[in-house]
Amino acid sequence: MNDEPPAAGIYIPRTLISAAQAVILIRRMLLDIGEHIYEGRRMSYIGESERTAYIAVSIVQQGNLERLMPLKDVFLLSLFSNIGSYRFILPNFTSSINDAAERDYTYSYYFLKYMSPFGENTKYLLFYNSKYNPLLAQKVVQAEYAHLIFFAAQVESYLRKNNYSYTSEAIGLLDPSDSGPDYVKLFLDADRQCNIVNTVRDGSFLQKIDEWSGSITYDYDDTFKLVKMLIYIMDFKSTATVTHTINTACFAAALGQRMHCTPHEIDELYTAGILHDIGKMAIASRILECPAKLSSGDMEIMRTHVEEGIRMLHNVVPSGIESIASHHHEKLDGSGYPGKLTAEDLSLQDRILTVADITSALTDIRSYKDSFSKESTVRIISEMTEAGKLDQEVSGCVVNGFDPLKNEVEIRSRLLSAEFGSISAEFQAAEMTENL
């Protein structure tokens, strides 16, 4: 509590998530999304991408190519090259592009174009299936990124399908180009000197992936793009969770200001609001998007999202933010979960996020309900407060000032909005072009 309370007017909060933390959390989210079984298939896209990134970075290091292609760019572009695959995990998302790899890379391009800080470098994805042109690569570095990353992806695929055994001739066939950097030789040299394949086989390469993830830095604006990317990745699992996350973070910031929290405390609330439901990425979509009231068994599964969130956040974000996020379903009377904490265990920030979460849930549209009216929302919040579940002063900010609070949330939520519709629109246009 070293900062002064915010001045009159709307305080614009800042996220307290670093670029490195965002990358680590995104990896954990994608792992949880991809490890679920859909239609009898187990998805492991992030594992494939991590192995591809390790191979690509190892090649660059072996060839001392960092001046041409900085390691941070090679690592992140490789790591997220296949992020479009997640769009098509669920059967209700289909595409008229028949080639799955082309479909996935095309969607990856539009997703990263609008949702990442990678800028022009995302264009490397447009060179999928294009013959390598060394003259073009000299002028357009994205063509060289494509040459490297798609070669690394082919090596990863070959190794995985062949029990991590290979011949030099087999690797040579993966890059038929006869000009530009000799990635085949660089890979073979790197493997001889650094045991790349054994490191990938036994999983110890993940130590390097963690190290590289933890070293990522961007300025605040580009870091904020990564945070928004983190939020919108939730759409691969549940669109409603994206909306709820944004609204909860903004309700938390607005309530924090009304409760005279310091700017730093408001920033903590805002950040915890963004992260509070991250554990839902480990919950099956059939539960998250269920159009009816959940069965008791499914509700028990749904409730595990808090523990899953703690697992994902632990040792990544500051402990204070983890604590606030992990208490969003606790109630003052001990009836909440998972810890059945009581009033004496819950800080003001805990109490604020709980009210923010409930207010957002009531006013959001879900698969099983429309948004509640102002009157219904105020009534439910009042009843829960009278029952001793919610902090009276915090809930009073909702009950006695709902309209200005809601208006303020709408203003703040614009900061977290993204051109998500443009991704779908441009991908659909690409589909039409493909089918001409």
XYZ file of C-alpha atoms in Angstrom:
436
model
C 0.000 0.000 0.000
C 2.701 2.452 -0.969
C 0.743 4.209 -3.710
C -1.806 6.951 -3.274
C -5.456 6.176 -4.082
C -6.357 6.955 -7.692
C -7.516 10.443 -8.486
C -11.111 11.190 -9.423
C -12.118 9.806 -12.795
C -11.565 6.421 -14.329
C -8.230 4.853 -13.432
C -6.819 2.907 -16.372
C -5.210 -0.215 -14.895
C -2.053 -1.898 -16.145
C -1.481 -5.626 -16.192
C 1.314 -6.917 -13.985
C 2.146 -9.834 -16.276
C 5.575 -9.739 -17.905
C 6.191 -10.922 -21.456
C 8.023 -13.985 -20.133
C 5.167 -14.838 -17.773
C 2.652 -14.447 -20.599
C 4.607 -16.833 -22.844
C 4.891 -19.424 -20.068
C 1.173 -19.179 -19.281
C 0.214 -19.429 -22.946
C 2.304 -22.592 -23.241
C 0.564 -24.059 -20.195
C -2.850 -23.104 -21.550
C -2.159 -24.669 -24.937
C -0.870 -27.811 -23.256
C -4.093 -28.137 -21.263
C -6.270 -27.418 -24.291
C -4.356 -29.881 -26.431
C -4.148 -32.726 -23.936
C -7.886 -33.299 -23.902
C -9.309 -36.028 -26.066
C -11.727 -35.028 -28.812
C -13.333 -37.546 -31.119
C -10.963 -40.202 -29.847
C -7.835 -38.218 -30.741
C -5.285 -36.877 -28.286
C -3.965 -33.490 -29.328
C -0.360 -32.546 -28.627
C 0.243 -29.540 -30.848
C 2.183 -27.549 -28.272
C 4.586 -30.467 -27.789
C 5.227 -30.594 -31.522
C 5.718 -26.825 -31.628
C 8.097 -26.836 -28.660
C 10.224 -29.514 -30.299
C 10.170 -27.578 -33.580
C 11.245 -24.406 -31.764
C 14.109 -26.239 -30.066
C 15.347 -27.641 -33.374
C 15.026 -24.282 -35.167
C 16.879 -22.340 -32.464
C 19.593 -25.017 -32.309
C 20.129 -24.666 -36.065
C 20.422 -20.876 -35.812
C 22.907 -21.184 -32.952
C 24.936 -23.782 -34.831
C 25.160 -21.526 -37.898
C 25.669 -18.262 -35.985
C 22.665 -16.848 -37.839
C 21.405 -14.647 -34.991
C 22.098 -11.409 -36.881
C 19.865 -12.569 -39.711
C 17.225 -14.136 -37.476
C 17.269 -13.108 -33.780
C 16.804 -16.051 -31.438
C 13.770 -14.521 -29.728
C 11.969 -14.231 -33.054
C 12.932 -17.741 -34.179
C 11.812 -19.182 -30.849
C 8.424 -17.450 -30.663
C 7.557 -17.793 -34.345
C 8.341 -21.519 -34.166
C 6.551 -21.970 -30.862
C 3.299 -20.471 -32.124
C 3.537 -21.513 -35.769
C 0.850 -24.154 -35.347
C -1.467 -22.232 -33.034
C -4.165 -22.336 -35.722
C -4.471 -26.079 -35.095
C -6.346 -25.343 -31.886
C -9.134 -23.587 -33.750
C -10.150 -26.881 -35.320
C -9.914 -29.178 -32.308
C -13.648 -28.992 -31.706
C -15.874 -30.548 -34.388
C -18.084 -27.443 -34.679
C -15.178 -25.533 -36.270
C -14.559 -26.656 -39.819
C -12.812 -25.340 -42.900
C -13.148 -25.845 -46.637
C -9.338 -25.948 -46.952
C -8.726 -29.666 -47.387
C -5.027 -29.748 -46.530
C -4.935 -29.698 -42.715
C -1.445 -28.209 -42.488
C -2.290 -25.418 -44.919
C -5.548 -24.768 -43.044
C -3.772 -24.584 -39.696
C -0.897 -22.394 -40.886
C -3.337 -20.065 -42.654
C -5.390 -19.595 -39.497
C -2.178 -19.202 -37.492
C -1.188 -16.320 -39.745
C -4.403 -14.369 -39.230
C -4.491 -15.118 -35.509
C -0.910 -13.960 -34.933
C -1.350 -10.996 -37.284
C -4.044 -9.532 -35.039
C -3.255 -11.047 -31.639
C 0.539 -10.982 -31.258
C 3.395 -8.455 -31.112
C 5.261 -10.223 -33.920
C 4.367 -7.652 -36.572
C 5.576 -8.233 -40.125
C 7.339 -11.439 -39.128
C 3.996 -13.270 -39.016
C 4.087 -13.182 -42.827
C 6.513 -16.102 -42.793
C 3.413 -18.301 -42.489
C 2.309 -17.169 -45.941
C 5.297 -18.986 -47.424
C 4.029 -22.413 -46.398
C 4.305 -24.765 -49.378
C 6.210 -22.117 -51.368
C 9.438 -23.112 -53.075
C 12.402 -21.441 -51.416
C 13.598 -18.396 -53.332
C 17.043 -17.231 -52.122
C 16.785 -13.884 -53.910
C 13.464 -13.186 -52.232
C 14.838 -14.336 -48.872
C 17.659 -11.788 -49.145
C 15.077 -9.005 -49.318
C 12.232 -10.498 -47.280
C 13.511 -12.073 -44.066
C 10.135 -13.715 -43.479
C 10.884 -16.031 -46.420
C 14.034 -17.180 -44.608
C 12.110 -17.659 -41.370
C 9.716 -19.870 -43.335
C 12.590 -21.854 -44.870
C 14.057 -22.510 -41.420
C 10.891 -23.118 -39.389
C 9.141 -25.361 -41.879
C 12.338 -27.401 -42.255
C 12.537 -27.722 -38.460
C 8.866 -28.765 -38.393
C 9.541 -31.476 -40.971
C 12.522 -32.730 -38.981
C 10.379 -32.841 -35.829
C 7.656 -34.770 -37.630
C 10.128 -37.220 -39.173
C 11.846 -37.899 -35.852
C 8.561 -38.357 -33.995
C 7.242 -40.813 -36.574
C 10.511 -42.771 -36.773
C 11.220 -43.294 -33.078
C 13.866 -40.548 -33.150
C 16.112 -42.450 -35.539
C 17.268 -40.991 -38.822
C 19.808 -41.154 -41.608
C 21.598 -38.179 -43.100
C 20.015 -39.009 -46.444
C 16.507 -38.939 -44.967
C 17.097 -35.543 -43.371
C 18.547 -34.262 -46.640
C 15.302 -35.072 -48.439
C 13.409 -32.750 -46.086
C 15.073 -29.664 -47.606
C 15.436 -29.981 -51.380
C 16.647 -26.393 -51.832
C 20.175 -26.091 -53.202
C 20.807 -22.514 -52.093
C 20.605 -20.380 -48.991
C 21.722 -21.592 -45.554
C 22.410 -25.325 -45.476
C 19.963 -26.218 -42.713
C 20.466 -29.938 -43.261
C 24.192 -29.681 -42.526
C 23.604 -27.332 -39.600
C 21.081 -29.725 -38.055
C 23.381 -32.724 -38.494
C 26.329 -30.783 -37.038
C 24.228 -29.565 -34.108
C 23.076 -33.093 -33.366
C 26.638 -34.456 -33.442
C 27.903 -31.725 -31.145
C 24.921 -31.202 -28.827
C 22.882 -34.422 -29.018
C 19.797 -32.566 -30.236
C 17.822 -35.713 -31.029
C 18.535 -37.440 -27.705
C 17.636 -34.252 -25.869
C 14.314 -34.110 -27.692
C 13.684 -37.831 -27.183
C 14.162 -37.779 -23.404
C 12.326 -34.484 -22.916
C 15.263 -32.655 -21.349
C 15.040 -30.062 -24.131
C 12.115 -28.584 -22.195
C 14.623 -27.090 -19.753
C 15.871 -24.939 -22.623
C 12.315 -24.112 -23.700
C 11.576 -22.953 -20.147
C 14.810 -20.956 -20.070
C 14.078 -19.243 -23.390
C 10.470 -18.562 -22.375
C 11.653 -16.974 -19.145
C 14.040 -14.654 -20.979
C 11.465 -13.078 -23.311
C 11.151 -9.303 -22.975
C 8.987 -6.714 -24.727
C 7.981 -3.174 -23.916
C 4.639 -2.696 -22.150
C 2.570 -2.206 -25.301
C 3.844 -5.387 -26.949
C 3.597 -7.274 -23.658
C -0.030 -6.162 -23.450
C -0.578 -7.736 -26.885
C 0.714 -11.019 -25.477
C -1.685 -10.663 -22.539
C -4.582 -10.126 -24.941
C -3.362 -13.127 -26.922
C -3.527 -15.122 -23.684
C -7.125 -14.016 -23.151
C -8.304 -14.776 -26.668
C -6.645 -18.199 -26.745
C -9.431 -19.112 -24.321
C -11.775 -18.848 -27.308
C -10.290 -22.102 -28.612
C -12.088 -23.713 -25.686
C -14.930 -21.384 -24.715
C -16.048 -18.058 -26.186
C -18.043 -17.288 -23.041
C -14.875 -17.544 -20.943
C -13.229 -14.794 -23.003
C -16.096 -12.364 -22.412
C -16.355 -13.297 -18.751
C -12.608 -12.865 -18.223
C -12.592 -9.374 -19.720
C -15.671 -8.258 -17.794
C -14.469 -9.704 -14.486
C -11.116 -7.920 -14.788
C -12.871 -4.642 -15.545
C -15.456 -5.027 -12.764
C -12.594 -5.786 -10.356
C -10.714 -2.627 -11.363
C -13.845 -0.482 -11.100
C -14.776 -1.896 -7.698
C -11.187 -1.550 -6.511
C -11.249 2.147 -7.321
C -14.555 2.583 -5.482
C -13.094 0.806 -2.463
C -10.141 3.258 -2.456
C -7.513 0.680 -3.341
C -4.144 2.052 -4.418
C -3.236 2.032 -8.124
C -0.961 -0.965 -7.553
C -3.729 -2.846 -5.760
C -6.103 -2.076 -8.631
C -3.500 -3.348 -11.081
C -3.261 -6.551 -9.022
C -7.042 -6.937 -9.104
C -7.138 -6.333 -12.845
C -4.385 -8.883 -13.441
C -5.986 -11.457 -11.137
C -9.268 -10.908 -12.979
C -7.585 -11.668 -16.290
C -6.114 -14.873 -14.841
C -8.857 -16.039 -12.480
C -10.437 -18.583 -14.851
C -7.294 -19.725 -16.650
C -7.800 -23.174 -15.115
C -10.897 -23.653 -17.264
C -8.554 -24.526 -20.116
C -8.197 -27.895 -18.357
C -11.972 -28.441 -18.318
C -13.740 -30.200 -21.189
C -15.578 -27.917 -23.622
C -18.754 -29.961 -23.262
C -18.871 -28.738 -19.656
C -17.755 -25.160 -20.307
C -20.258 -24.718 -23.139
C -23.043 -26.913 -21.754
C -26.425 -25.433 -22.837
C -28.183 -26.668 -19.686
C -27.649 -26.787 -15.954
C -24.650 -28.950 -15.121
C -25.148 -32.312 -13.460
C -23.715 -32.705 -9.981
C -20.833 -34.725 -11.409
C -20.018 -32.157 -14.069
C -20.285 -29.363 -11.513
C -17.664 -31.095 -9.401
C -15.410 -31.245 -12.455
C -16.092 -27.583 -13.226
C -15.097 -26.611 -9.705
C -11.650 -28.112 -10.211
C -10.833 -25.174 -12.503
C -9.665 -23.273 -9.414
C -7.050 -25.897 -8.513
C -6.087 -26.183 -12.173
C -5.618 -22.416 -12.251
C -3.396 -22.513 -9.174
C -1.291 -25.206 -10.839
C -0.866 -23.065 -13.955
C -0.138 -19.807 -12.113
C 2.107 -21.167 -9.367
C 5.715 -19.975 -9.545
C 4.899 -17.955 -12.662
C 3.020 -14.864 -11.462
C 3.551 -13.006 -8.161
C 2.143 -14.945 -5.212
C -0.219 -12.106 -4.303
C -1.898 -12.230 -7.705
C -2.069 -16.030 -7.572
C -3.722 -15.790 -4.154
C -6.369 -13.284 -5.270
C -7.161 -15.295 -8.398
C -7.422 -18.545 -6.432
C -9.977 -17.122 -3.965
C -12.606 -15.920 -6.426
C -15.099 -18.628 -5.417
C -14.597 -18.283 -1.660
C -17.394 -16.781 0.465
C -17.260 -14.967 3.794
C -19.401 -17.622 5.519
C -17.143 -20.521 4.509
C -19.556 -21.902 1.915
C -17.245 -21.278 -1.036
C -14.591 -23.433 -2.628
C -12.020 -24.881 -2.853
C -10.696 -23.879 0.574
C -13.971 -23.079 2.385
C -12.232 -19.964 3.675
C -14.053 -17.525 5.941
C -14.082 -13.754 6.390
C -10.931 -13.674 8.490
C -9.019 -15.455 5.702
C -10.120 -13.189 2.859
C -8.476 -9.858 2.039
C -10.288 -6.857 0.613
C -8.924 -7.725 -2.830
C -10.229 -11.296 -2.466
C -13.666 -9.947 -1.591
C -13.631 -7.509 -4.489
C -12.743 -10.157 -7.074
C -15.479 -12.455 -5.750
C -18.118 -9.754 -6.236
C -16.646 -8.842 -9.622
C -16.778 -12.487 -10.736
C -20.398 -12.900 -9.647
C -21.507 -9.601 -11.187
C -19.833 -10.512 -14.451
C -21.367 -14.006 -14.430
C -24.841 -12.580 -13.873
C -24.586 -9.933 -16.575
C -22.815 -12.128 -19.159
C -24.580 -14.141 -21.833
C -23.833 -17.843 -21.398
C -24.651 -20.936 -23.448
C -27.422 -21.762 -20.975
C -28.796 -18.281 -20.195
C -29.254 -14.712 -21.328
C -27.757 -11.886 -19.310
C -29.625 -11.015 -16.126
C -31.317 -7.648 -15.933
C -30.054 -4.889 -13.680
C -32.901 -5.594 -11.254
C -32.187 -9.329 -11.083
C -28.449 -8.766 -10.698
C -28.922 -6.283 -7.857
C -31.428 -8.598 -6.159
C -29.139 -11.636 -6.280
C -26.109 -9.660 -5.066
C -28.230 -8.229 -2.216
C -29.525 -11.665 -1.207
C -26.021 -13.152 -1.152
C -24.807 -10.223 0.941
C -27.667 -10.563 3.416
C -26.859 -14.269 3.694
C -23.339 -13.352 4.830
C -21.566 -14.551 1.698
C -20.350 -11.244 0.237
C -18.703 -8.152 1.680
C -21.425 -5.599 2.344
C -19.366 -2.550 1.407
C -18.084 -4.063 -1.834
C -21.466 -5.388 -2.923
C -22.967 -2.018 -2.031
C -20.932 -0.519 -4.874
C -22.886 -2.770 -7.242
C -26.278 -2.443 -5.591
C -26.188 1.335 -5.159
C -24.314 2.317 -8.301
C -24.968 -0.338 -10.919
C -25.410 1.915 -13.958
C -22.226 4.000 -13.623
C -20.311 0.847 -12.662
C -21.520 -0.974 -15.783
C -20.723 2.030 -17.978
C -17.234 2.230 -16.534
C -16.689 -1.482 -17.177
C -17.688 -1.016 -20.811
C -15.117 1.772 -21.172
C -12.339 -0.281 -19.566
C -13.215 -3.388 -21.574
C -12.319 -1.582 -24.802
C -8.664 -1.826 -23.754
C -8.931 -5.605 -23.902
C -10.962 -5.737 -27.082
C -9.331 -7.117 -30.199
C -10.041 -7.339 -33.888
C -11.144 -10.916 -33.382
C -13.797 -10.691 -36.065
C -11.133 -9.741 -38.594
C -9.397 -13.078 -38.018
C -12.498 -15.021 -39.041
C -13.332 -12.669 -41.909
C -9.870 -12.814 -43.469
C -9.595 -16.561 -42.934
C -12.932 -17.066 -44.685
C -11.711 -14.896 -47.564
C -8.596 -17.079 -47.772
C -10.813 -20.169 -47.887
C -12.752 -18.722 -50.809
C -9.519 -17.947 -52.659
C -8.266 -21.473 -52.039
C -11.437 -22.964 -53.498
C -11.505 -20.893 -56.693
